[in-house]
Tab-separated table of C-alpha atoms and ligand atoms in Angstrom:
chain	number	residue	atom	x	y	z
A	1	MET	CA	72.445	47.799	-3.132
A	2	ILE	CA	71.021	51.457	-3.159
A	3	ASP	CA	68.184	52.539	-0.777
A	4	THR	CA	66.891	56.079	-1.469
A	5	TYR	CA	64.180	58.410	0.124
A	6	ARG	CA	61.913	57.785	-2.794
A	7	HIS	CA	62.017	53.911	-1.864
A	8	LYS	CA	61.327	54.883	1.654
A	9	GLY	CA	58.376	56.964	0.674
A	10	LEU	CA	57.124	53.941	-1.417
A	11	ARG	CA	57.230	51.648	1.479
A	12	LYS	CA	55.488	53.975	3.820
A	13	LYS	CA	52.619	53.841	1.174
A	14	LEU	CA	52.867	50.140	1.038
A	15	ALA	CA	52.591	49.815	4.910
A	16	GLN	CA	49.441	52.112	4.465
A	17	ILE	CA	48.017	49.796	1.833
A	18	VAL	CA	48.693	46.553	4.000
A	19	ALA	CA	47.039	48.375	6.919
A	20	LYS	CA	44.058	49.241	4.770
A	21	LYS	CA	43.599	45.537	4.066
A	22	GLY	CA	43.306	44.920	7.649
A	23	ILE	CA	46.580	44.497	9.213
A	24	LYS	CA	46.676	46.051	12.611
A	25	SER	CA	49.898	45.035	14.232
A	26	ALA	CA	51.974	48.243	14.627
A	27	GLU	CA	55.041	46.214	14.843
A	28	VAL	CA	54.338	44.250	11.611
A	29	LEU	CA	53.539	47.608	9.692
A	30	ALA	CA	56.760	49.184	11.040
A	31	ALA	CA	58.811	46.397	9.719
A	32	ILE	CA	57.065	46.749	6.206
A	33	GLU	CA	57.955	50.305	6.368
A	34	SER	CA	61.585	49.946	7.147
A	35	ILE	CA	62.674	46.942	5.043
A	36	PRO	CA	64.160	47.584	1.653
A	37	ARG	CA	61.934	45.214	-0.380
A	38	HIS	CA	63.465	46.001	-3.804
A	39	LEU	CA	66.842	44.699	-2.483
A	40	PHE	CA	65.325	41.328	-2.131
A	41	ILE	CA	64.159	41.256	-5.754
A	42	PRO	CA	67.016	39.718	-7.862
A	43	ASP	CA	65.737	41.356	-11.096
A	44	ASN	CA	66.706	44.996	-11.100
A	45	ALA	CA	63.998	45.548	-13.886
A	46	LEU	CA	61.357	44.845	-11.326
A	47	TYR	CA	62.834	47.330	-8.767
A	48	LYS	CA	60.248	49.897	-9.578
A	49	TYR	CA	57.257	47.598	-8.900
A	50	ALA	CA	58.795	46.331	-5.597
A	51	TYR	CA	56.513	48.537	-3.407
A	52	GLU	CA	53.334	47.159	-5.230
A	53	ASP	CA	51.406	44.854	-2.914
A	54	LYS	CA	52.412	41.711	-5.241
A	55	PRO	CA	54.568	38.633	-5.424
A	56	PHE	CA	57.315	38.705	-7.784
A	57	PRO	CA	59.621	36.001	-9.382
A	58	ILE	CA	62.903	35.443	-7.614
A	59	GLY	CA	64.431	32.629	-9.747
A	60	ALA	CA	64.145	28.793	-9.511
A	61	GLY	CA	60.462	29.019	-10.227
A	62	GLN	CA	59.831	30.627	-6.868
A	63	THR	CA	58.293	33.919	-5.752
A	64	ILE	CA	58.847	36.529	-2.986
A	65	SER	CA	55.382	36.648	-1.240
A	66	GLN	CA	53.013	39.433	-1.580
A	67	PRO	CA	53.415	41.908	1.351
A	68	TYR	CA	49.895	41.594	2.505
A	69	THR	CA	50.404	37.903	2.936
A	70	VAL	CA	53.766	38.176	4.843
A	71	ALA	CA	51.928	40.721	7.197
A	72	PHE	CA	49.089	38.404	7.604
A	73	GLN	CA	51.040	35.334	8.438
A	74	THR	CA	53.444	37.505	10.765
A	75	GLU	CA	50.580	39.006	12.627
A	76	LEU	CA	49.011	35.445	13.237
A	77	LEU	CA	52.231	34.522	14.794
A	78	ALA	CA	51.815	37.105	17.509
A	79	LEU	CA	55.350	37.230	18.312
A	80	LYS	CA	56.965	38.340	21.545
A	81	PRO	CA	60.472	39.576	21.717
A	82	ARG	CA	63.348	36.871	21.595
A	83	GLU	CA	60.794	34.164	20.438
A	84	LYS	CA	62.511	31.170	18.561
A	85	VAL	CA	60.942	30.924	15.145
A	86	LEU	CA	61.314	28.271	12.499
A	87	GLU	CA	60.559	29.349	8.999
A	88	ILE	CA	60.008	27.062	6.124
A	89	GLY	CA	60.731	28.610	2.624
A	90	THR	CA	63.379	31.221	3.053
A	91	GLY	CA	63.024	32.268	-0.547
A	92	SER	CA	64.140	35.832	-0.942
A	93	GLY	CA	64.703	36.177	2.739
A	94	TYR	CA	62.076	39.096	2.966
A	95	GLN	CA	59.637	37.284	5.461
A	96	THR	CA	62.908	36.300	7.507
A	97	ALA	CA	63.752	40.009	7.547
A	98	VAL	CA	60.291	40.832	8.830
A	99	LEU	CA	60.549	38.383	11.645
A	100	LEU	CA	64.053	39.651	12.662
A	101	GLU	CA	62.690	43.159	12.616
A	102	MET	CA	60.120	41.999	14.984
A	103	GLY	CA	62.889	40.914	17.421
A	104	ALA	CA	62.442	37.050	16.796
A	105	LYS	CA	65.344	34.621	16.740
A	106	VAL	CA	64.929	33.097	13.322
A	107	PHE	CA	65.920	29.508	11.961
A	108	SER	CA	64.847	29.393	8.130
A	109	ILE	CA	65.020	26.410	5.840
A	110	GLU	CA	65.196	26.551	1.992
A	111	ARG	CA	65.344	23.609	-0.498
A	112	GLN	CA	66.365	25.395	-3.540
A	113	LYS	CA	70.245	25.515	-3.504
A	114	ALA	CA	70.443	28.690	-5.872
A	115	LEU	CA	67.925	30.642	-3.448
A	116	PHE	CA	69.782	29.528	-0.304
A	117	ASP	CA	73.253	30.531	-1.462
A	118	ARG	CA	71.874	33.989	-2.749
A	119	THR	CA	69.826	34.714	0.394
A	120	LYS	CA	72.799	33.698	2.655
A	121	GLU	CA	74.736	36.343	1.130
A	122	LEU	CA	72.129	38.925	0.856
A	123	LEU	CA	70.854	38.968	4.533
A	124	PRO	CA	74.203	39.927	6.193
A	125	GLN	CA	74.841	42.547	3.699
A	126	LEU	CA	71.516	44.179	4.693
A	127	GLY	CA	72.441	43.842	8.501
A	128	TYR	CA	70.453	40.715	9.142
A	129	ASN	CA	72.220	37.919	10.977
A	130	THR	CA	70.435	34.632	11.185
A	131	LYS	CA	70.550	30.854	10.856
A	132	LEU	CA	69.848	29.628	7.357
A	133	PHE	CA	69.659	26.028	6.407
A	134	TYR	CA	69.585	24.130	2.985
A	135	GLY	CA	67.308	21.282	3.550
A	136	ASP	CA	63.750	19.812	3.594
A	137	GLY	CA	61.248	21.766	5.476
A	138	TYR	CA	59.013	18.850	6.020
A	139	LYS	CA	61.481	17.592	8.467
A	140	GLY	CA	61.666	20.851	10.266
A	141	LEU	CA	65.248	21.381	12.482
A	142	PRO	CA	64.993	18.663	15.163
A	143	THR	CA	68.364	19.770	16.535
A	144	PHE	CA	67.133	23.168	17.281
A	145	ALA	CA	63.708	22.263	18.477
A	146	PRO	CA	61.343	23.102	20.132
A	147	PHE	CA	60.316	26.440	18.685
A	148	ASP	CA	57.883	28.915	19.906
A	149	LYS	CA	56.530	29.677	16.707
A	150	ILE	CA	56.666	27.894	13.094
A	151	ILE	CA	55.781	29.640	9.781
A	152	VAL	CA	55.419	27.841	6.405
A	153	THR	CA	55.613	29.968	3.529
A	154	ALA	CA	54.648	27.594	0.646
A	155	GLY	CA	51.396	25.716	0.184
A	156	ALA	CA	51.643	22.484	2.040
A	157	PRO	CA	49.598	19.392	0.801
A	158	TYR	CA	49.029	18.504	4.472
A	159	ILE	CA	50.247	19.305	7.941
A	160	PRO	CA	53.779	17.999	8.493
A	161	GLU	CA	53.825	15.925	11.586
A	162	ASP	CA	57.507	16.613	12.410
A	163	LEU	CA	56.508	20.479	12.493
A	164	LEU	CA	53.953	19.967	15.153
A	165	THR	CA	56.313	17.681	17.105
A	166	GLN	CA	58.970	20.619	17.073
A	167	LEU	CA	56.590	23.212	18.413
A	168	LYS	CA	56.634	24.280	22.210
A	169	ILE	CA	53.459	23.702	24.201
A	170	GLY	CA	51.527	26.928	23.706
A	171	GLY	CA	53.269	27.443	20.485
A	172	VAL	CA	51.876	28.274	17.209
A	173	LEU	CA	52.130	26.919	13.509
A	174	VAL	CA	50.966	29.205	10.848
A	175	ILE	CA	50.549	27.232	7.463
A	176	PRO	CA	48.614	27.509	4.193
A	177	VAL	CA	47.160	24.187	3.404
A	178	ASP	CA	45.923	23.115	-0.138
A	179	GLU	CA	42.413	23.337	-0.890
A	180	GLY	CA	42.011	22.946	-4.538
A	181	ASP	CA	44.127	25.337	-6.363
A	182	SER	CA	44.597	27.729	-3.539
A	183	GLN	CA	45.477	27.153	0.244
A	184	ARG	CA	43.549	27.719	3.365
A	185	MET	CA	45.500	29.597	6.093
A	186	LYS	CA	45.506	27.675	9.302
A	187	LYS	CA	46.612	28.777	12.816
A	188	ILE	CA	47.358	25.738	14.901
A	189	THR	CA	48.035	26.221	18.620
A	190	LYS	CA	49.534	23.190	20.563
A	191	LEU	CA	47.569	22.880	23.669
A	192	ALA	CA	49.404	19.952	25.177
A	193	SER	CA	51.868	17.420	23.464
A	194	ASN	CA	48.925	15.679	21.647
A	195	LYS	CA	46.220	18.314	21.618
A	196	PHE	CA	45.892	21.021	19.050
A	197	GLU	CA	43.571	23.828	18.357
A	198	THR	CA	43.062	24.796	14.541
A	199	LYS	CA	41.573	27.990	13.234
A	200	ASP	CA	40.889	28.185	9.498
A	201	LEU	CA	41.382	31.494	7.985
A	202	SER	CA	41.155	33.051	4.519
A	203	LEU	CA	42.397	31.651	1.249
A	204	PHE	CA	45.648	32.556	-0.520
A	205	ARG	CA	47.720	31.251	-3.290
A	206	PHE	CA	51.400	29.980	-2.622
A	207	VAL	CA	53.877	28.192	-4.444
A	208	PRO	CA	53.731	24.423	-3.412
A	209	LEU	CA	55.838	23.195	-0.475
A	210	LEU	CA	57.956	20.493	-2.221
A	211	LYS	CA	59.300	17.130	-1.140
A	212	GLU	CA	63.047	16.586	-0.879
A	213	LYS	CA	65.736	19.084	-1.650
A	214	GLY	CA	65.992	20.789	-4.906
A	215	ARG	CA	68.312	19.343	-7.387
A	216	ASP	CA	69.793	22.584	-9.017
B	301	SAH	N1	59.344	33.579	2.520
B	301	SAH	C1	59.670	33.553	1.152
B	301	SAH	C2	58.617	32.998	0.361
B	301	SAH	C3	59.140	32.253	-0.911
B	301	SAH	S1	58.226	31.064	-1.767
B	301	SAH	C4	59.742	35.021	0.491
B	301	SAH	O1	59.019	35.930	0.784
B	301	SAH	O2	60.590	35.300	-0.445
B	301	SAH	C5	58.365	29.461	-0.771
B	301	SAH	C6	59.599	29.097	-0.724
B	301	SAH	O3	59.693	27.686	-0.213
B	301	SAH	C7	60.464	28.903	-2.133
B	301	SAH	O4	61.694	29.618	-1.905
B	301	SAH	C8	60.578	27.397	-2.303
B	301	SAH	O5	61.857	27.066	-2.630
B	301	SAH	C9	60.580	26.909	-0.750
B	301	SAH	N2	60.178	25.541	-0.354
B	301	SAH	C10	59.308	24.717	-1.116
B	301	SAH	N3	59.441	23.615	-0.614
B	301	SAH	C11	60.265	23.497	0.363
B	301	SAH	C12	60.597	22.602	1.300
B	301	SAH	N4	60.229	21.336	1.368
B	301	SAH	N5	61.582	22.831	2.362
B	301	SAH	C13	61.994	24.252	2.389
B	301	SAH	N6	61.696	25.190	1.464
B	301	SAH	C14	60.961	24.893	0.447
C-alpha cells in the first residue's frame, strides 16, 4: 500500500483532466487530487494506468468507475457537510472515498460478496471509516432512511421505488437509467412525498444494476 510523490503528481494531472471535461466543484476536484486511486485497483499490473481517466476491472466482472463519471455524479449531488448519503454499488470503494472526503456520512451497499469483503478491509486501511452493507441495492436501507442524497453507481433498468421512498423531501437521487446500450444520467429531486422533478443529463456506460445478491 504505497503512495508516492509520483502518484500525487499523476492525480493532480487527473484532477486537471477532469476539470477540463467540465467539472467545476473545487471540493470534488480536491477529492480526486487527494485519493490514491491506484490502491483501489486490485491488479498491481494496472497501477501505472490508475491515473488515466478510464474505468478498470476490479474482479467479479465489475469495474472501478471512470474518474470523470465519479466526479460528474458527485457534483450533481451538491453535497453539504455531514449529509447522509446512500450509495448503491460500493465496488472498489473509490466513489465511497470521494463522498467521505466531501464530508458526507456514507452508507454503501454492494451485492458481490467478494468485492464487499475486499472493500470492507481496504477502506479502514486507508483511513476511511464508514458503514458498508452486503445486500441488494434495489431495496436501499430502510433502517437507516431517510437520506439526504442517494447515488447509484450501476446502470439501472428503471428507478427503484424504494430509493425514492427513502429520500428526504428536498433530497436528490442521482441514477444512470438504461437507454439501449448506454444509460441516461438522471438527477431526481424529491419536492414532496409524491412529487419529483427529473432532469435528464448526458449518456454514460455503466455495468448493470443486478437483481438480488451475488452468489459468489
Ligand atoms: N462505485 C464503484 C462502482 C463499481 S461498478 C467504484 O467506483 O468502484 C458498480 C457496482 O455495483 C459493482 O460493484 C456491482 O457489483 C454493484 N451492484 C450491481 N448491482 C447491485 C445491486 N443490486 N445492489 C448493490 N450493488 C450492486
